[in-house]
PDB file of C-alpha atoms in Angstrom:
ATOM      1  CA  MET M  24     -19.104  42.791  18.260  1.00  0.00           C
ATOM      2  CA  SER M  25     -15.875  44.323  16.995  1.00  0.00           C
ATOM      3  CA  HIS M  26     -15.488  44.898  13.293  1.00  0.00           C
ATOM      4  CA  ARG M  27     -12.325  43.428  11.867  1.00  0.00           C
ATOM      5  CA  THR M  28     -11.552  43.645   8.182  1.00  0.00           C
ATOM      6  CA  LYS M  29      -8.420  41.576   7.612  1.00  0.00           C
ATOM      7  CA  LEU M  30      -7.241  38.149   8.741  1.00  0.00           C
ATOM      8  CA  THR M  31      -3.809  36.663   8.039  1.00  0.00           C
ATOM      9  CA  VAL M  32      -3.376  32.881   8.117  1.00  0.00           C
ATOM     10  CA  TYR M  33       0.311  31.946   8.308  1.00  0.00           C
ATOM     11  CA  GLY M  34       0.748  28.447   6.913  1.00  0.00           C
ATOM     12  CA  ALA M  35      -0.835  27.110   3.740  1.00  0.00           C
ATOM     13  CA  GLY M  36      -1.056  23.453   4.648  1.00  0.00           C
ATOM     14  CA  ALA M  37      -4.375  21.642   4.897  1.00  0.00           C
ATOM     15  CA  PHE M  38      -5.489  23.249   8.143  1.00  0.00           C
ATOM     16  CA  GLY M  39      -4.358  26.769   7.274  1.00  0.00           C
ATOM     17  CA  THR M  40      -6.056  26.590   3.906  1.00  0.00           C
ATOM     18  CA  ALA M  41      -9.271  25.279   5.460  1.00  0.00           C
ATOM     19  CA  LEU M  42      -9.323  28.073   8.047  1.00  0.00           C
ATOM     20  CA  ALA M  43      -8.721  30.708   5.367  1.00  0.00           C
ATOM     21  CA  ILE M  44     -11.708  29.358   3.440  1.00  0.00           C
ATOM     22  CA  ALA M  45     -13.970  29.197   6.493  1.00  0.00           C
ATOM     23  CA  PHE M  46     -13.149  32.629   7.893  1.00  0.00           C
ATOM     24  CA  SER M  47     -13.385  34.355   4.524  1.00  0.00           C
ATOM     25  CA  GLU M  48     -17.092  34.545   5.413  1.00  0.00           C
ATOM     26  CA  ARG M  49     -16.323  36.823   8.373  1.00  0.00           C
ATOM     27  CA  PHE M  50     -13.456  39.015   7.124  1.00  0.00           C
ATOM     28  CA  GLU M  51     -13.410  41.312   4.130  1.00  0.00           C
ATOM     29  CA  ARG M  52      -9.904  40.180   3.267  1.00  0.00           C
ATOM     30  CA  VAL M  53      -7.983  37.016   4.152  1.00  0.00           C
ATOM     31  CA  CYS M  54      -4.263  36.668   3.451  1.00  0.00           C
ATOM     32  CA  LEU M  55      -3.009  33.075   3.260  1.00  0.00           C
ATOM     33  CA  VAL M  56       0.777  32.950   3.682  1.00  0.00           C
ATOM     34  CA  ALA M  57       2.653  30.096   2.002  1.00  0.00           C
ATOM     35  CA  ARG M  58       6.218  29.193   2.955  1.00  0.00           C
ATOM     36  CA  SER M  59       7.716  29.786  -0.515  1.00  0.00           C
ATOM     37  CA  GLU M  60       7.216  32.038  -3.528  1.00  0.00           C
ATOM     38  CA  ALA M  61       6.632  29.003  -5.743  1.00  0.00           C
ATOM     39  CA  ALA M  62       3.907  27.603  -3.496  1.00  0.00           C
ATOM     40  CA  ALA M  63       2.232  30.999  -3.218  1.00  0.00           C
ATOM     41  CA  ALA M  64       2.270  31.480  -6.998  1.00  0.00           C
ATOM     42  CA  ARG M  65       0.793  28.025  -7.579  1.00  0.00           C
ATOM     43  CA  LEU M  66      -1.978  28.477  -5.018  1.00  0.00           C
ATOM     44  CA  SER M  67      -2.792  31.924  -6.319  1.00  0.00           C
ATOM     45  CA  ALA M  68      -3.002  30.719  -9.907  1.00  0.00           C
ATOM     46  CA  ASP M  69      -4.927  27.502  -9.207  1.00  0.00           C
ATOM     47  CA  ARG M  70      -7.187  28.991  -6.488  1.00  0.00           C
ATOM     48  CA  ALA M  71      -6.923  25.575  -4.838  1.00  0.00           C
ATOM     49  CA  ASN M  72      -4.519  23.556  -2.676  1.00  0.00           C
ATOM     50  CA  GLU M  73      -4.577  20.181  -4.386  1.00  0.00           C
ATOM     51  CA  THR M  74      -1.435  19.036  -2.551  1.00  0.00           C
ATOM     52  CA  TYR M  75      -2.872  19.281   0.964  1.00  0.00           C
ATOM     53  CA  LEU M  76      -6.617  19.848   0.579  1.00  0.00           C
ATOM     54  CA  PRO M  77      -7.898  18.385  -2.705  1.00  0.00           C
ATOM     55  CA  GLY M  78     -11.202  19.682  -3.989  1.00  0.00           C
ATOM     56  CA  ALA M  79     -11.378  22.834  -1.855  1.00  0.00           C
ATOM     57  CA  ARG M  80     -11.515  26.191  -3.652  1.00  0.00           C
ATOM     58  CA  LEU M  81     -10.205  29.514  -2.376  1.00  0.00           C
ATOM     59  CA  PRO M  82     -12.903  32.214  -2.225  1.00  0.00           C
ATOM     60  CA  PRO M  83     -12.305  35.456  -4.164  1.00  0.00           C
ATOM     61  CA  ASN M  84     -11.426  37.473  -1.046  1.00  0.00           C
ATOM     62  CA  VAL M  85      -8.559  35.110  -0.111  1.00  0.00           C
ATOM     63  CA  SER M  86      -5.193  36.262  -1.435  1.00  0.00           C
ATOM     64  CA  VAL M  87      -2.027  34.153  -1.307  1.00  0.00           C
ATOM     65  CA  THR M  88       1.465  35.460  -0.650  1.00  0.00           C
ATOM     66  CA  ALA M  89       4.850  34.256   0.582  1.00  0.00           C
ATOM     67  CA  ALA M  90       5.352  37.285   2.837  1.00  0.00           C
ATOM     68  CA  PHE M  91       3.641  37.902   6.158  1.00  0.00           C
ATOM     69  CA  GLU M  92       1.091  40.733   6.158  1.00  0.00           C
ATOM     70  CA  PRO M  93      -0.086  42.418   9.379  1.00  0.00           C
ATOM     71  CA  ALA M  94      -3.819  42.100  10.024  1.00  0.00           C
ATOM     72  CA  ASP M  95      -6.545  42.635  12.608  1.00  0.00           C
ATOM     73  CA  ALA M  96      -6.118  39.013  13.695  1.00  0.00           C
ATOM     74  CA  VAL M  97      -3.577  36.318  12.864  1.00  0.00           C
ATOM     75  CA  LEU M  98      -3.809  32.520  12.794  1.00  0.00           C
ATOM     76  CA  TRP M  99      -0.476  30.683  13.084  1.00  0.00           C
ATOM     77  CA  ALA M 100      -1.149  27.384  11.288  1.00  0.00           C
ATOM     78  CA  VAL M 101       2.275  25.763  11.001  1.00  0.00           C
ATOM     79  CA  PRO M 102       3.452  22.466  12.557  1.00  0.00           C
ATOM     80  CA  ALA M 103       4.380  22.673  16.231  1.00  0.00           C
ATOM     81  CA  GLN M 104       8.101  22.208  15.641  1.00  0.00           C
ATOM     82  CA  ALA M 105       8.213  25.107  13.143  1.00  0.00           C
ATOM     83  CA  MET M 106       6.204  27.532  15.215  1.00  0.00           C
ATOM     84  CA  GLY M 107       9.007  29.199  17.182  1.00  0.00           C
ATOM     85  CA  GLN M 108      11.224  29.875  14.196  1.00  0.00           C
ATOM     86  CA  THR M 109       8.434  31.259  12.033  1.00  0.00           C
ATOM     87  CA  LEU M 110       7.117  33.502  14.800  1.00  0.00           C
ATOM     88  CA  ALA M 111      10.611  34.849  15.421  1.00  0.00           C
ATOM     89  CA  GLU M 112      11.029  35.649  11.727  1.00  0.00           C
ATOM     90  CA  CYS M 113       7.874  37.802  11.807  1.00  0.00           C
ATOM     91  CA  ALA M 114       8.097  39.114  15.380  1.00  0.00           C
ATOM     92  CA  ASP M 115       8.748  42.727  14.390  1.00  0.00           C
ATOM     93  CA  GLN M 116       5.528  42.756  12.326  1.00  0.00           C
ATOM     94  CA  LEU M 117       3.274  41.312  15.041  1.00  0.00           C
ATOM     95  CA  SER M 118       1.298  43.872  17.031  1.00  0.00           C
ATOM     96  CA  PRO M 119       0.063  43.350  20.615  1.00  0.00           C
ATOM     97  CA  SER M 120      -3.288  44.736  19.463  1.00  0.00           C
ATOM     98  CA  SER M 121      -3.742  41.924  16.918  1.00  0.00           C
ATOM     99  CA  PRO M 122      -4.359  38.537  18.565  1.00  0.00           C
ATOM    100  CA  VAL M 123      -2.170  35.683  17.325  1.00  0.00           C
ATOM    101  CA  LEU M 124      -4.011  32.368  17.575  1.00  0.00           C
ATOM    102  CA  ILE M 125      -1.719  29.339  17.456  1.00  0.00           C
ATOM    103  CA  CYS M 126      -3.321  26.416  15.636  1.00  0.00           C
ATOM    104  CA  ALA M 127      -0.521  23.876  16.209  1.00  0.00           C
ATOM    105  CA  LYS M 128      -0.904  21.042  18.717  1.00  0.00           C
ATOM    106  CA  GLY M 129       2.179  19.718  20.422  1.00  0.00           C
ATOM    107  CA  LEU M 130       5.154  20.427  22.651  1.00  0.00           C
ATOM    108  CA  ASP M 131       8.493  21.801  21.493  1.00  0.00           C
ATOM    109  CA  LEU M 132      11.077  19.018  21.143  1.00  0.00           C
ATOM    110  CA  ALA M 133      14.143  21.245  21.212  1.00  0.00           C
ATOM    111  CA  SER M 134      13.323  23.019  24.469  1.00  0.00           C
ATOM    112  CA  GLY M 135      10.683  20.800  26.097  1.00  0.00           C
ATOM    113  CA  ARG M 136       8.485  23.873  26.429  1.00  0.00           C
ATOM    114  CA  ARG M 137       4.785  24.317  25.834  1.00  0.00           C
ATOM    115  CA  LEU M 138       4.041  26.266  22.669  1.00  0.00           C
ATOM    116  CA  SER M 139       2.777  29.287  24.615  1.00  0.00           C
ATOM    117  CA  LYS M 140       6.199  29.524  26.252  1.00  0.00           C
ATOM    118  CA  VAL M 141       7.925  29.164  22.882  1.00  0.00           C
ATOM    119  CA  ALA M 142       5.761  31.972  21.481  1.00  0.00           C
ATOM    120  CA  ALA M 143       6.593  34.243  24.432  1.00  0.00           C
ATOM    121  CA  VAL M 144      10.317  33.838  23.703  1.00  0.00           C
ATOM    122  CA  ALA M 145      10.052  34.041  19.906  1.00  0.00           C
ATOM    123  CA  ALA M 146       7.761  37.094  19.802  1.00  0.00           C
ATOM    124  CA  PRO M 147       7.691  38.853  23.195  1.00  0.00           C
ATOM    125  CA  GLY M 148       4.683  41.034  23.924  1.00  0.00           C
ATOM    126  CA  ILE M 149       2.189  39.530  21.480  1.00  0.00           C
ATOM    127  CA  ASN M 150      -1.340  38.611  22.569  1.00  0.00           C
ATOM    128  CA  ALA M 151      -0.944  34.882  21.873  1.00  0.00           C
ATOM    129  CA  GLY M 152      -3.705  32.328  22.278  1.00  0.00           C
ATOM    130  CA  PHE M 153      -4.917  29.091  20.724  1.00  0.00           C
ATOM    131  CA  LEU M 154      -7.587  27.887  18.331  1.00  0.00           C
ATOM    132  CA  SER M 155      -8.148  24.222  19.059  1.00  0.00           C
ATOM    133  CA  GLY M 156     -10.755  21.503  19.104  1.00  0.00           C
ATOM    134  CA  PRO M 157     -12.200  18.531  17.233  1.00  0.00           C
ATOM    135  CA  ALA M 158     -11.914  19.629  13.620  1.00  0.00           C
ATOM    136  CA  PHE M 159     -10.460  17.994  10.530  1.00  0.00           C
ATOM    137  CA  ALA M 160      -9.341  20.334   7.762  1.00  0.00           C
ATOM    138  CA  ALA M 161     -11.485  18.647   5.117  1.00  0.00           C
ATOM    139  CA  ASP M 162     -14.624  19.073   7.243  1.00  0.00           C
ATOM    140  CA  ILE M 163     -13.929  22.763   7.862  1.00  0.00           C
ATOM    141  CA  ALA M 164     -13.250  23.470   4.190  1.00  0.00           C
ATOM    142  CA  ALA M 165     -16.416  21.638   3.152  1.00  0.00           C
ATOM    143  CA  GLY M 166     -18.540  23.702   5.529  1.00  0.00           C
ATOM    144  CA  MET M 167     -19.432  20.780   7.776  1.00  0.00           C
ATOM    145  CA  PRO M 168     -20.847  21.782  11.186  1.00  0.00           C
ATOM    146  CA  THR M 169     -17.864  22.207  13.508  1.00  0.00           C
ATOM    147  CA  ALA M 170     -17.135  23.700  16.934  1.00  0.00           C
ATOM    148  CA  MET M 171     -13.775  24.755  18.374  1.00  0.00           C
ATOM    149  CA  THR M 172     -12.382  26.669  21.341  1.00  0.00           C
ATOM    150  CA  LEU M 173     -10.717  30.058  20.978  1.00  0.00           C
ATOM    151  CA  ALA M 174      -8.461  30.836  23.929  1.00  0.00           C
ATOM    152  CA  LEU M 175      -6.991  34.231  24.791  1.00  0.00           C
ATOM    153  CA  ARG M 176      -6.101  35.676  28.170  1.00  0.00           C
ATOM    154  CA  SER M 177      -7.988  38.822  27.199  1.00  0.00           C
ATOM    155  CA  GLY M 178     -10.561  39.465  24.480  1.00  0.00           C
ATOM    156  CA  ALA M 179     -11.496  35.823  23.860  1.00  0.00           C
ATOM    157  CA  LEU M 180     -15.260  36.366  23.775  1.00  0.00           C
ATOM    158  CA  ASP M 181     -14.982  39.321  21.397  1.00  0.00           C
ATOM    159  CA  MET M 182     -12.807  37.326  19.008  1.00  0.00           C
ATOM    160  CA  ALA M 183     -15.037  34.256  19.199  1.00  0.00           C
ATOM    161  CA  GLN M 184     -18.078  36.372  18.343  1.00  0.00           C
ATOM    162  CA  THR M 185     -16.217  38.102  15.529  1.00  0.00           C
ATOM    163  CA  MET M 186     -14.922  34.927  13.907  1.00  0.00           C
ATOM    164  CA  SER M 187     -17.773  32.442  14.352  1.00  0.00           C
ATOM    165  CA  THR M 188     -19.435  31.513  11.075  1.00  0.00           C
ATOM    166  CA  ASN M 189     -22.678  29.780  10.179  1.00  0.00           C
ATOM    167  CA  ARG M 190     -20.888  26.409  10.193  1.00  0.00           C
ATOM    168  CA  LEU M 191     -17.853  26.962  12.471  1.00  0.00           C
ATOM    169  CA  ARG M 192     -18.942  27.876  16.003  1.00  0.00           C
ATOM    170  CA  LEU M 193     -16.265  29.142  18.379  1.00  0.00           C
ATOM    171  CA  TYR M 194     -16.454  28.958  22.161  1.00  0.00           C
ATOM    172  CA  ALA M 195     -14.392  31.446  24.183  1.00  0.00           C
ATOM    173  CA  SER M 196     -11.940  30.555  26.941  1.00  0.00           C
ATOM    174  CA  GLU M 197      -9.386  32.463  28.995  1.00  0.00           C
ATOM    175  CA  ASP M 198      -7.673  29.217  30.033  1.00  0.00           C
ATOM    176  CA  VAL M 199      -4.881  29.260  27.464  1.00  0.00           C
ATOM    177  CA  THR M 200      -2.902  26.602  29.342  1.00  0.00           C
ATOM    178  CA  GLY M 201      -5.793  24.148  29.405  1.00  0.00           C
ATOM    179  CA  VAL M 202      -6.615  24.603  25.741  1.00  0.00           C
ATOM    180  CA  GLU M 203      -3.033  24.180  24.541  1.00  0.00           C
ATOM    181  CA  LEU M 204      -2.391  21.108  26.719  1.00  0.00           C
ATOM    182  CA  GLY M 205      -5.603  19.416  25.632  1.00  0.00           C
ATOM    183  CA  GLY M 206      -4.556  19.744  22.000  1.00  0.00           C
ATOM    184  CA  ALA M 207      -1.006  18.543  22.639  1.00  0.00           C
ATOM    185  CA  LEU M 208      -1.605  15.603  24.955  1.00  0.00           C
ATOM    186  CA  LYS M 209      -4.596  14.054  23.182  1.00  0.00           C
ATOM    187  CA  ASN M 210      -2.312  13.072  20.294  1.00  0.00           C
ATOM    188  CA  VAL M 211      -0.292  10.791  22.575  1.00  0.00           C
ATOM    189  CA  VAL M 212      -3.421   9.088  23.892  1.00  0.00           C
ATOM    190  CA  ALA M 213      -4.674   8.690  20.304  1.00  0.00           C
ATOM    191  CA  ILE M 214      -1.555   6.680  19.481  1.00  0.00           C
ATOM    192  CA  ALA M 215      -2.311   4.398  22.436  1.00  0.00           C
ATOM    193  CA  SER M 216      -5.836   4.008  21.067  1.00  0.00           C
ATOM    194  CA  GLY M 217      -4.445   2.914  17.707  1.00  0.00           C
ATOM    195  CA  VAL M 218      -2.036   0.480  19.365  1.00  0.00           C
ATOM    196  CA  ALA M 219      -4.918  -1.249  21.154  1.00  0.00           C
ATOM    197  CA  MET M 220      -6.703  -1.864  17.867  1.00  0.00           C
ATOM    198  CA  GLY M 221      -3.576  -2.737  15.887  1.00  0.00           C
ATOM    199  CA  ALA M 222      -2.581  -5.311  18.495  1.00  0.00           C
ATOM    200  CA  GLY M 223      -6.061  -6.828  18.468  1.00  0.00           C
ATOM    201  CA  PHE M 224      -6.928  -5.989  22.066  1.00  0.00           C
ATOM    202  CA  GLY M 225     -10.478  -4.978  21.144  1.00  0.00           C
ATOM    203  CA  GLU M 226     -12.786  -2.010  21.585  1.00  0.00           C
ATOM    204  CA  SER M 227     -13.140  -2.438  25.344  1.00  0.00           C
ATOM    205  CA  ALA M 228      -9.391  -2.139  25.820  1.00  0.00           C
ATOM    206  CA  ARG M 229      -9.321   0.907  23.587  1.00  0.00           C
ATOM    207  CA  ALA M 230     -12.094   2.571  25.594  1.00  0.00           C
ATOM    208  CA  ALA M 231     -10.206   1.889  28.824  1.00  0.00           C
ATOM    209  CA  LEU M 232      -6.929   3.263  27.452  1.00  0.00           C
ATOM    210  CA  VAL M 233      -8.548   6.415  26.133  1.00  0.00           C
ATOM    211  CA  THR M 234     -10.434   7.013  29.384  1.00  0.00           C
ATOM    212  CA  ARG M 235      -7.401   6.514  31.611  1.00  0.00           C
ATOM    213  CA  GLY M 236      -5.247   8.472  29.166  1.00  0.00           C
ATOM    214  CA  PHE M 237      -7.698  11.340  29.445  1.00  0.00           C
ATOM    215  CA  ALA M 238      -7.341  11.232  33.226  1.00  0.00           C
ATOM    216  CA  GLU M 239      -3.587  11.634  32.752  1.00  0.00           C
ATOM    217  CA  MET M 240      -4.163  14.623  30.473  1.00  0.00           C
ATOM    218  CA  CYS M 241      -6.266  16.248  33.178  1.00  0.00           C
ATOM    219  CA  ARG M 242      -3.688  15.588  35.893  1.00  0.00           C
ATOM    220  CA  ILE M 243      -0.868  17.168  33.876  1.00  0.00           C
ATOM    221  CA  ALA M 244      -2.969  20.173  32.897  1.00  0.00           C
ATOM    222  CA  GLU M 245      -4.199  20.802  36.438  1.00  0.00           C
ATOM    223  CA  ALA M 246      -0.642  20.566  37.778  1.00  0.00           C
ATOM    224  CA  LEU M 247       0.245  23.426  35.423  1.00  0.00           C
ATOM    225  CA  GLY M 248      -2.661  25.582  36.558  1.00  0.00           C
ATOM    226  CA  ALA M 249      -5.299  24.667  33.961  1.00  0.00           C
ATOM    227  CA  LYS M 250      -8.957  24.169  34.816  1.00  0.00           C
ATOM    228  CA  ARG M 251     -10.348  20.635  34.676  1.00  0.00           C
ATOM    229  CA  GLU M 252     -13.524  21.933  33.018  1.00  0.00           C
ATOM    230  CA  THR M 253     -11.419  23.173  30.101  1.00  0.00           C
ATOM    231  CA  LEU M 254     -10.141  19.650  29.526  1.00  0.00           C
ATOM    232  CA  MET M 255     -13.728  18.395  29.695  1.00  0.00           C
ATOM    233  CA  GLY M 256     -14.630  20.647  26.756  1.00  0.00           C
ATOM    234  CA  LEU M 257     -13.987  20.792  23.042  1.00  0.00           C
ATOM    235  CA  SER M 258     -10.242  21.361  23.210  1.00  0.00           C
ATOM    236  CA  GLY M 259      -9.667  18.385  25.527  1.00  0.00           C
ATOM    237  CA  PHE M 260     -12.235  15.598  25.625  1.00  0.00           C
ATOM    238  CA  GLY M 261     -13.837  16.667  22.336  1.00  0.00           C
ATOM    239  CA  ASP M 262     -10.554  16.682  20.434  1.00  0.00           C
ATOM    240  CA  LEU M 263      -9.493  13.398  22.022  1.00  0.00           C
ATOM    241  CA  MET M 264     -12.810  11.797  21.046  1.00  0.00           C
ATOM    242  CA  LEU M 265     -12.255  12.738  17.402  1.00  0.00           C
ATOM    243  CA  THR M 266      -8.536  12.015  17.199  1.00  0.00           C
ATOM    244  CA  ALA M 267      -8.620   8.697  19.058  1.00  0.00           C
ATOM    245  CA  SER M 268     -11.534   7.198  17.134  1.00  0.00           C
ATOM    246  CA  SER M 269     -11.359   8.400  13.535  1.00  0.00           C
ATOM    247  CA  GLY M 270      -9.779   6.608  10.608  1.00  0.00           C
ATOM    248  CA  GLN M 271      -8.640  10.028   9.357  1.00  0.00           C
ATOM    249  CA  SER M 272      -6.362  10.484  12.371  1.00  0.00           C
ATOM    250  CA  ARG M 273      -2.634  10.241  11.638  1.00  0.00           C
ATOM    251  CA  ASN M 274      -2.025   9.440  15.302  1.00  0.00           C
ATOM    252  CA  VAL M 275      -4.424   6.498  15.251  1.00  0.00           C
ATOM    253  CA  ALA M 276      -2.881   5.258  11.990  1.00  0.00           C
ATOM    254  CA  TYR M 277       0.574   5.439  13.549  1.00  0.00           C
ATOM    255  CA  GLY M 278      -0.650   3.543  16.604  1.00  0.00           C
ATOM    256  CA  LEU M 279      -2.349   0.892  14.471  1.00  0.00           C
ATOM    257  CA  ALA M 280       0.924   0.181  12.669  1.00  0.00           C
ATOM    258  CA  LEU M 281       2.838   0.210  15.955  1.00  0.00           C
ATOM    259  CA  GLY M 282       0.380  -2.203  17.560  1.00  0.00           C
ATOM    260  CA  ALA M 283       0.370  -4.564  14.584  1.00  0.00           C
ATOM    261  CA  ARG M 284       4.172  -4.250  14.317  1.00  0.00           C
ATOM    262  CA  ASP M 285       3.792  -3.197  10.704  1.00  0.00           C
ATOM    263  CA  GLU M 286       5.890  -0.697   8.799  1.00  0.00           C
ATOM    264  CA  LEU M 287       5.278   2.703  10.333  1.00  0.00           C
ATOM    265  CA  PRO M 288       3.774   5.517   8.218  1.00  0.00           C
ATOM    266  CA  THR M 289       6.384   7.728   6.582  1.00  0.00           C
ATOM    267  CA  ARG M 290       4.641  10.855   7.834  1.00  0.00           C
ATOM    268  CA  LEU M 291       5.343  10.972  11.547  1.00  0.00           C
ATOM    269  CA  ALA M 292       2.284  11.744  13.659  1.00  0.00           C
ATOM    270  CA  GLU M 293       2.528  14.725  15.998  1.00  0.00           C
ATOM    271  CA  GLY M 294       1.825  12.524  19.024  1.00  0.00           C
ATOM    272  CA  ALA M 295       4.960  10.494  18.315  1.00  0.00           C
ATOM    273  CA  LYS M 296       6.982  13.694  18.615  1.00  0.00           C
ATOM    274  CA  THR M 297       5.139  14.906  21.697  1.00  0.00           C
ATOM    275  CA  ALA M 298       5.088  11.691  23.734  1.00  0.00           C
ATOM    276  CA  SER M 299       8.571  11.750  25.279  1.00  0.00           C
ATOM    277  CA  VAL M 300       8.343  15.476  26.065  1.00  0.00           C
ATOM    278  CA  ALA M 301       4.935  14.936  27.689  1.00  0.00           C
ATOM    279  CA  TYR M 302       6.302  12.089  29.805  1.00  0.00           C
ATOM    280  CA  THR M 303       9.288  14.165  30.946  1.00  0.00           C
ATOM    281  CA  LEU M 304       7.012  17.098  31.731  1.00  0.00           C
ATOM    282  CA  ALA M 305       4.735  14.864  33.804  1.00  0.00           C
ATOM    283  CA  ALA M 306       7.682  13.319  35.652  1.00  0.00           C
ATOM    284  CA  ASP M 307       9.049  16.766  36.509  1.00  0.00           C
ATOM    285  CA  LEU M 308       5.626  17.675  37.892  1.00  0.00           C
ATOM    286  CA  GLY M 309       5.379  14.447  39.889  1.00  0.00           C
ATOM    287  CA  VAL M 310       2.326  13.332  37.910  1.00  0.00           C
ATOM    288  CA  ASP M 311       1.705   9.605  37.386  1.00  0.00           C
ATOM    289  CA  THR M 312       1.102   8.812  33.684  1.00  0.00           C
ATOM    290  CA  PRO M 313       1.226   5.039  33.066  1.00  0.00           C
ATOM    291  CA  VAL M 314      -0.553   5.165  29.682  1.00  0.00           C
ATOM    292  CA  ILE M 315       1.779   7.852  28.378  1.00  0.00           C
ATOM    293  CA  ALA M 316       4.781   6.007  29.858  1.00  0.00           C
ATOM    294  CA  GLN M 317       3.939   2.757  28.063  1.00  0.00           C
ATOM    295  CA  THR M 318       3.241   4.642  24.829  1.00  0.00           C
ATOM    296  CA  VAL M 319       6.714   6.193  25.007  1.00  0.00           C
ATOM    297  CA  ALA M 320       8.247   2.778  25.667  1.00  0.00           C
ATOM    298  CA  LEU M 321       6.488   1.397  22.588  1.00  0.00           C
ATOM    299  CA  LEU M 322       7.593   4.309  20.421  1.00  0.00           C
ATOM    300  CA  GLU M 323      11.195   3.866  21.583  1.00  0.00           C
ATOM    301  CA  GLY M 324      11.133   0.102  20.977  1.00  0.00           C
ATOM    302  CA  ARG M 325      11.671  -0.762  24.655  1.00  0.00           C
ATOM    303  CA  THR M 326       8.523  -2.870  24.959  1.00  0.00           C
ATOM    304  CA  ARG M 327       5.913  -4.692  22.893  1.00  0.00           C
ATOM    305  CA  PRO M 328       2.144  -4.177  22.875  1.00  0.00           C
ATOM    306  CA  THR M 329       1.387  -7.282  24.953  1.00  0.00           C
ATOM    307  CA  GLU M 330       4.064  -6.345  27.491  1.00  0.00           C
ATOM    308  CA  ALA M 331       2.753  -2.790  27.691  1.00  0.00           C
ATOM    309  CA  MET M 332      -0.795  -4.018  28.276  1.00  0.00           C
ATOM    310  CA  ASP M 333       0.368  -6.498  30.928  1.00  0.00           C
ATOM    311  CA  ALA M 334       2.230  -3.694  32.705  1.00  0.00           C
ATOM    312  CA  LEU M 335      -0.904  -1.544  32.791  1.00  0.00           C
ATOM    313  CA  LEU M 336      -3.182  -4.364  33.923  1.00  0.00           C
ATOM    314  CA  SER M 337      -0.825  -5.462  36.710  1.00  0.00           C
ATOM    315  CA  ARG M 338      -0.808  -2.092  38.454  1.00  0.00           C
ATOM    316  CA  ASP M 339      -2.224  -1.969  41.982  1.00  0.00           C
ATOM    317  CA  VAL M 340      -5.986  -1.598  42.131  1.00  0.00           C
ATOM    318  CA  ARG M 341      -7.069   1.770  43.527  1.00  0.00           C
ATOM    319  CA  PRO M 342     -10.083   4.088  43.535  1.00  0.00           C
ATOM    320  CA  GLU M 343     -10.809   5.697  40.156  1.00  0.00           C
TER     321      GLU M 343
END
């Protein structure tokens, strides 16, 4: 197992903070990068992130700064729509020998690209991969047993062995495409799951929507060269299982409000941003995605929950 002494986590939101806490067990030094001097000073003084992760304390070997610091490995823990810009700002400090693991889940709205493609344009030549899977920030920070997938085209197993802790187990994958698409597309299906419950369709309907939505995830991923078994793992089915069923999920909460026709949450769920891009991507690939299509129609106000469900149920019967 390689010895790595320093980890930089770019992004001091809930997930970035949780990862800095968890991986402080495996690295001698962890640098947590906040987006402003004021935020960095506050986190450094308080040794806690009460705004995004109440109750979690920063270990002594975690430092906080507002400036990127090169390291043996880098985690990029910013929202999907901010990833390209932030990578570009630090591109000249990113080394091909230091893996950059993207922790965002989504598709880029401005370009319609997958995040791996955005990273390749923003910071050419870096060894970019993904860290993804069924994990809530609060669980990671609290040391709850968790498993995720670490994807790199080269060196994935070495990094997974290096970074795995006593409570956060990492599985290695070279299927970067499959891991990133599992994390992006499951958010859309999670909104559909919330809609089913918010509209009062019941648990059976929710199970059907999630199952058929997962089939659509697999079809899109395979059309882009991903392996189906990757989608069957932690970063696909596992993440969908967590996101589509938990009350902590912002995507489920958004879907619940959408289904009940209540006021939508002020904090937009990532799946609501990803849905239309995912549908366009699938259409360009010639992939049939009825669950995603109806979810987009609901998000855009072109249909109602009962109409969307009727449209899905009236489709021609065919082999599963």
